[in-house]
XYZ file of C-alpha atoms in Angstrom:
422
model
C 114.423 63.010 72.725
C 118.025 63.792 71.760
C 119.232 66.336 69.227
C 122.472 65.621 67.366
C 123.702 67.650 64.379
C 120.181 68.398 63.241
C 118.857 64.862 63.797
C 116.279 64.157 66.450
C 116.458 60.782 68.184
C 114.641 58.492 67.982
C 114.660 58.846 64.214
C 111.433 58.975 62.216
C 112.923 60.123 58.900
C 113.170 57.076 56.578
C 116.513 58.081 55.047
C 118.685 57.952 58.207
C 116.694 54.910 59.401
C 117.518 53.062 56.185
C 121.166 54.092 56.448
C 121.427 52.636 59.968
C 119.553 49.423 59.170
C 121.386 48.763 55.904
C 124.783 49.218 57.544
C 123.689 46.788 60.271
C 122.677 44.252 57.614
C 126.017 44.818 55.862
C 128.350 44.702 58.849
C 126.718 42.160 61.186
C 127.561 39.075 59.057
C 131.104 40.336 58.419
C 131.850 40.895 62.103
C 130.133 37.752 63.351
C 131.743 35.517 60.733
C 135.013 35.871 62.608
C 133.294 34.698 65.806
C 131.455 31.876 63.994
C 128.093 33.149 65.218
C 124.946 33.024 63.042
C 124.023 36.415 61.644
C 120.466 35.946 62.952
C 121.844 36.503 66.445
C 123.725 39.631 65.441
C 120.717 41.160 63.726
C 118.491 40.575 66.757
C 121.166 42.047 69.047
C 121.506 45.038 66.733
C 117.745 45.554 66.908
C 117.981 45.519 70.680
C 120.703 48.194 70.527
C 118.927 50.650 68.210
C 115.422 50.211 69.664
C 113.689 52.207 72.378
C 114.933 49.743 75.007
C 118.536 50.279 73.872
C 120.117 53.506 72.596
C 116.741 54.670 71.217
C 118.137 55.533 67.797
C 115.143 54.394 65.748
C 111.527 55.142 66.586
C 109.339 52.247 67.660
C 107.271 50.907 64.771
C 109.287 52.693 62.088
C 110.356 49.456 60.357
C 107.264 47.385 61.121
C 106.232 47.284 57.447
C 109.476 45.631 56.359
C 109.490 43.475 59.482
C 106.041 42.110 58.646
C 107.148 41.509 55.058
C 110.152 39.562 56.341
C 108.000 37.336 58.525
C 105.729 36.511 55.581
C 108.783 35.919 53.390
C 110.217 33.376 55.827
C 107.036 31.328 55.784
C 106.734 31.645 51.988
C 110.276 30.359 51.460
C 109.626 27.438 53.819
C 106.723 26.338 51.611
C 108.478 27.120 48.337
C 111.588 25.049 49.121
C 109.838 21.860 50.221
C 110.167 18.809 47.967
C 106.477 17.989 47.534
C 107.060 14.808 45.493
C 109.273 13.414 48.245
C 106.721 14.480 50.833
C 103.990 12.459 49.129
C 106.205 9.369 48.934
C 107.234 9.422 52.601
C 104.364 11.318 54.154
C 103.810 8.677 56.841
C 107.294 9.186 58.269
C 106.809 12.925 58.099
C 103.531 12.565 59.978
C 105.294 10.595 62.724
C 107.898 13.278 63.324
C 105.394 16.079 62.814
C 103.105 14.527 65.422
C 105.815 14.073 68.062
C 107.501 17.443 67.493
C 104.080 19.042 67.929
C 102.372 17.055 70.697
C 105.365 16.589 73.045
C 106.272 20.315 73.323
C 102.573 21.180 73.498
C 101.727 18.643 76.202
C 104.787 19.004 78.424
C 104.831 22.767 77.894
C 101.219 23.068 79.025
C 101.903 21.091 82.199
C 104.924 23.264 82.945
C 103.125 26.576 82.360
C 99.912 25.637 84.154
C 101.269 23.794 87.193
C 104.778 25.220 87.678
C 104.610 28.772 86.333
C 100.929 29.099 87.367
C 99.726 30.671 84.124
C 95.995 30.602 83.431
C 94.585 28.098 80.915
C 94.729 30.351 77.845
C 98.223 31.645 78.609
C 99.436 28.067 79.197
C 97.955 26.892 75.900
C 99.424 29.846 74.012
C 102.945 29.473 75.411
C 102.955 25.682 75.054
C 101.875 25.975 71.407
C 104.827 28.292 70.900
C 107.136 25.463 72.035
C 105.785 23.291 69.203
C 106.815 25.661 66.411
C 110.194 25.712 64.746
C 111.910 27.735 62.037
C 114.449 26.203 59.653
C 117.224 28.644 60.524
C 119.946 26.001 60.114
C 118.619 24.514 56.859
C 121.071 26.462 54.637
C 123.900 24.775 56.538
C 122.540 21.362 55.593
C 122.164 22.537 52.012
C 125.783 23.753 51.895
C 127.016 20.350 53.108
C 124.995 18.478 50.490
C 122.899 16.431 52.923
C 119.404 17.770 52.278
C 118.346 14.553 50.535
C 118.979 12.538 53.685
C 115.708 11.125 54.991
C 116.194 12.523 58.484
C 116.446 16.029 57.088
C 113.614 15.744 54.593
C 111.086 14.577 57.182
C 112.171 17.397 59.495
C 111.548 19.957 56.791
C 108.189 18.409 55.935
C 107.245 18.279 59.611
C 107.243 22.072 59.514
C 103.979 21.943 57.571
C 102.285 19.988 60.346
C 103.642 21.854 63.346
C 103.263 25.433 62.184
C 99.831 24.897 60.603
C 98.513 23.166 63.736
C 99.961 25.832 66.043
C 98.541 28.690 63.998
C 95.096 27.073 63.995
C 95.333 26.789 67.795
C 96.276 30.459 67.878
C 93.185 31.310 65.881
C 91.018 29.354 68.339
C 92.629 31.164 71.273
C 92.003 34.594 69.763
C 88.400 33.632 69.018
C 87.930 32.504 72.602
C 89.402 35.707 74.060
C 87.130 37.787 71.857
C 84.109 35.794 73.066
C 83.362 34.237 69.687
C 84.148 30.583 70.466
C 80.770 29.051 69.674
C 79.209 26.815 67.041
C 79.035 29.694 64.582
C 82.749 30.378 65.103
C 83.717 26.781 64.285
C 81.446 26.692 61.246
C 82.776 30.005 59.968
C 86.384 28.986 60.612
C 85.953 25.652 58.858
C 84.251 27.104 55.789
C 86.457 30.171 55.459
C 89.670 28.185 55.978
C 88.611 25.598 53.390
C 87.639 28.237 50.828
C 90.786 30.316 51.250
C 93.025 27.201 51.193
C 91.377 25.993 47.973
C 91.744 29.405 46.363
C 95.466 29.402 47.108
C 96.309 25.730 46.516
C 94.147 25.382 43.382
C 93.812 28.916 42.063
C 97.398 30.141 42.533
C 98.963 27.308 40.459
C 96.476 27.943 37.640
C 97.178 31.679 37.674
C 100.905 31.024 37.904
C 100.988 28.655 34.944
C 99.004 31.124 32.839
C 101.195 34.058 33.857
C 104.540 32.339 33.251
C 103.265 31.070 29.892
C 102.085 34.484 28.732
C 104.931 36.556 30.172
C 108.238 35.017 29.137
C 111.852 36.093 29.572
C 111.024 38.920 31.972
C 112.615 38.027 35.291
C 111.726 41.314 36.957
C 108.030 40.895 36.187
C 108.171 37.269 37.326
C 109.649 38.326 40.658
C 107.034 41.045 41.205
C 104.294 38.538 40.368
C 105.587 36.050 42.958
C 105.996 38.791 45.555
C 102.421 39.970 44.936
C 101.104 36.405 45.333
C 102.812 36.112 48.721
C 100.979 39.128 50.084
C 97.742 38.186 48.347
C 97.912 34.824 50.101
C 98.462 36.591 53.434
C 95.549 38.938 52.738
C 93.240 36.027 51.875
C 94.248 34.262 55.087
C 93.474 37.296 57.226
C 90.166 37.727 55.390
C 89.356 34.113 56.299
C 90.071 34.827 59.964
C 93.477 33.121 60.247
C 96.985 34.542 60.498
C 98.638 35.903 57.364
C 101.683 33.667 57.745
C 99.493 30.631 56.986
C 98.521 32.256 53.691
C 102.161 33.021 52.867
C 103.133 29.433 53.689
C 100.361 27.999 51.478
C 101.350 30.395 48.690
C 104.828 28.863 48.815
C 103.351 25.365 48.566
C 101.086 26.436 45.688
C 103.945 27.875 43.607
C 106.367 25.116 44.624
C 106.094 23.139 41.377
C 106.198 26.226 39.134
C 109.522 27.635 40.329
C 112.477 25.219 39.918
C 114.859 25.351 42.874
C 117.835 26.026 40.596
C 116.127 28.647 38.418
C 117.204 32.314 38.156
C 113.806 33.304 39.578
C 114.372 31.186 42.689
C 117.769 32.812 43.012
C 116.193 36.273 42.988
C 113.493 35.279 45.456
C 116.027 33.927 47.952
C 118.362 36.884 47.403
C 115.662 39.477 48.100
C 114.599 37.693 51.258
C 118.078 37.049 52.618
C 119.459 40.472 51.704
C 116.608 42.698 52.826
C 113.257 41.454 54.118
C 114.358 38.755 56.563
C 117.104 40.933 58.146
C 114.527 43.702 58.634
C 112.271 41.193 60.392
C 115.056 40.024 62.710
C 116.020 43.599 63.579
C 112.373 44.411 64.317
C 112.264 41.385 66.637
C 115.295 42.690 68.515
C 113.661 46.098 68.938
C 110.959 44.420 71.038
C 113.405 43.207 73.660
C 113.759 44.961 76.973
C 116.569 43.178 78.803
C 116.082 45.474 81.778
C 112.978 43.421 82.553
C 115.285 40.522 83.421
C 116.833 42.659 86.149
C 113.537 43.454 87.837
C 113.422 40.280 89.892
C 113.735 36.538 90.007
C 110.434 35.966 88.202
C 111.730 37.219 84.858
C 114.900 35.132 85.105
C 112.975 32.010 86.106
C 110.533 32.406 83.219
C 113.291 32.991 80.625
C 115.363 30.029 81.823
C 112.383 27.723 82.147
C 110.955 28.531 78.721
C 114.325 28.014 77.046
C 115.002 24.713 78.807
C 111.543 23.412 77.899
C 111.889 24.433 74.243
C 115.235 22.660 73.861
C 114.390 19.510 75.830
C 111.019 18.798 74.207
C 112.400 19.138 70.681
C 115.225 16.746 71.590
C 112.755 14.224 73.030
C 110.679 14.392 69.831
C 113.776 13.780 67.686
C 114.887 10.908 69.975
C 111.521 9.101 69.836
C 111.332 9.528 66.061
C 114.851 8.150 65.720
C 113.930 5.014 67.671
C 110.678 4.403 65.772
C 112.161 4.963 62.297
C 115.541 3.395 63.205
C 117.596 6.401 62.280
C 121.198 6.878 63.390
C 122.161 9.107 66.338
C 123.742 11.515 63.855
C 120.467 11.814 61.959
C 118.702 12.429 65.261
C 121.090 15.235 66.121
C 120.598 16.888 62.735
C 116.812 16.576 63.140
C 117.098 18.185 66.573
C 119.354 20.951 65.273
C 116.969 21.816 62.453
C 113.809 21.673 64.564
C 115.006 23.376 67.741
C 115.405 26.893 66.321
C 112.455 29.153 67.133
C 111.908 32.380 65.211
C 109.130 33.158 62.735
C 105.957 31.446 63.973
C 107.196 31.649 67.564
C 107.386 35.427 67.653
C 104.084 35.658 65.771
C 102.328 33.562 68.423
C 103.842 35.424 71.350
C 103.293 38.893 69.872
C 99.617 38.204 69.299
C 99.294 36.881 72.843
C 101.101 39.929 74.215
C 98.981 42.395 72.234
C 95.821 40.658 73.454
C 97.181 40.807 77.040
C 97.109 37.018 77.409
C 100.766 37.092 78.490
C 102.918 39.787 80.095
C 106.281 41.353 79.270
C 108.157 38.698 81.273
C 106.957 35.993 78.885
C 107.578 38.204 75.835
C 111.172 38.900 76.822
C 111.683 35.321 77.957
C 110.616 34.244 74.485
C 113.141 36.556 72.836
C 115.878 35.033 75.007
C 114.550 31.621 73.945
C 114.854 32.653 70.284
C 118.441 33.810 70.771
C 119.557 30.624 72.518
C 117.655 28.099 70.394
C 118.903 29.630 67.148
C 122.480 29.417 68.386
C 122.069 25.838 69.645
C 120.277 24.747 66.467
C 122.964 26.205 64.218
C 125.886 24.712 66.117
C 124.277 21.264 66.493
C 123.338 21.133 62.804
C 126.845 22.191 61.759
C 128.602 19.587 63.914
C 126.243 16.679 63.253
C 125.948 17.676 59.600
C 129.693 17.209 59.081
C 129.445 13.613 60.291
C 126.369 12.961 58.183
C 128.093 14.443 55.114
C 130.919 11.905 55.500
C 128.391 9.062 55.628
C 126.493 10.404 52.614
C 129.718 10.872 50.631
C 130.768 7.289 51.342
C 127.642 6.130 49.494
C 128.764 7.918 46.305
C 131.588 6.014 44.508
C 132.862 9.082 42.681
C 132.348 11.526 45.492
C 134.045 14.845 44.868
C 136.531 16.012 47.478
C 134.709 15.296 50.732
C 136.671 17.867 52.702
C 135.604 20.541 50.274
C 131.972 19.739 51.151
C 132.225 19.551 54.903
C 135.238 21.519 56.098
C 133.431 24.832 56.202
C 133.292 27.295 59.073
C 130.962 26.196 61.839
C 128.610 28.920 60.713
C 128.726 30.293 57.178
C 126.816 33.503 57.551
C 126.640 34.034 53.813
C 124.573 30.857 53.586
C 122.524 31.198 56.749
C 120.852 34.560 56.360
C 118.097 33.356 57.740
C 115.040 31.206 57.496
C-alpha cells in the first residue's frame, strides 16, 4: 500500500479510478495511431500496467462492473449487426464455415492439450473450445473499406453465431460436470430451460420492442435506455436458465436486429456508447488479469503461451483454407476470412476465466491465453487490413461508377477510430 499526496494505492475511490481509466481510453488510441497498432492492444497493455500485477494503481475488482458490461455489449453488438436476411439466404455456406472454424480448432486443440501438454480431459476440452471462438475485432476495418457485402466476409460474420453458441454450450456442460450435476436431469433441465429462455428472447423481445418503439416515439434517450435494459435482461434470463450471460446478450442482439436499422441514430448511439466506454473498460479489465511475471517462472509458462498461440492461429487458417477450397473463394477472400476469425477476445476470456475460477486450469494457461489474445488481435487486424485493400479493389472494379477507389482503401493500416473494438 502506497501513500501519495493523500491517495492510497491501490485506489478504491471511484473518482480517481475513473480519471485514470478515462485518460487511458482517451490517450491510448491517439498514441497508438502513430504506431498503427489497434487500440485493443493498447487498452489491454494499459490494464496490465495499472493492475495489481503492474504498478498496482487500481484495486483488483474495482472496474469489474463496467468490464462485465463491456463483455455483454460486445456480444450484443455482434448479434445486432448481423444481416439476418442474408444469413437465411446463404445459411448453408455459413454452416460450412461455422462447422470447420469450430470443429478443427476444437479437435486439433484437444489432441494438443491432452497428448502434448498433458492436461486432463476437462482442461483439454475447455482450452480446445476456447480455440474455436473468435471475436470480430477487425470487422470495423472491413466496414471502412466497403467490403462487408462480400460473401467471404458475410459468412465469416454469420459463422460467429455457430462457433460462440456451440462453445458456450460446451462450457455449460463442463461446469455442470465439474459440479457433479452431469446426469439425465441435467440434460433435461438444460434443454428445457435453454429452449424457454431462447424463445422468450427471440419471440418476446421483438414483440416488446415493436410495441415500445411504436408507443414511445422521437425520444432517442429513452430508446437507448430501453435497448440497454434489454441487453442485461437477456443476460439475466440466460443465467437464470443455467447458461452464460453472454449467450443471452448475443440472442438479444439477434432479437432486436430487425427493429434497429444499421444507419439509424439509435444504432449510432448504441455503437458510440460501447466503443467509447463499455468495451474499453472490458479490455482494461482483461489486462488487469495478466501477470507477465508468470512467464519468467520457468519454461512451462513460455511453452504453454507459445503453443496456445500457434494452435489458435494455425487452426483458424486451416478452417479458412478448407472453406475457400469447398466454396471456391479467392485467396484474398480466404485471407480476409482468416483475419476476421483469428482474433480472440470476448468469448475466449469468458471461457478461460470460468475455467480458472473453477480451478480447471492454472495461471499458466490463463496468462498464456492473454498472450494469445494480444497476438491474435494484432495478427487479425493486420491481415484484414492488408487483404481487405486487395478485396476492395476487386469489389470496386465491379461497380461501373465507383467513387475514388483510393479514398476507400488507402487508409492507415489500423484506423483506431473505427476499430474500438468488437
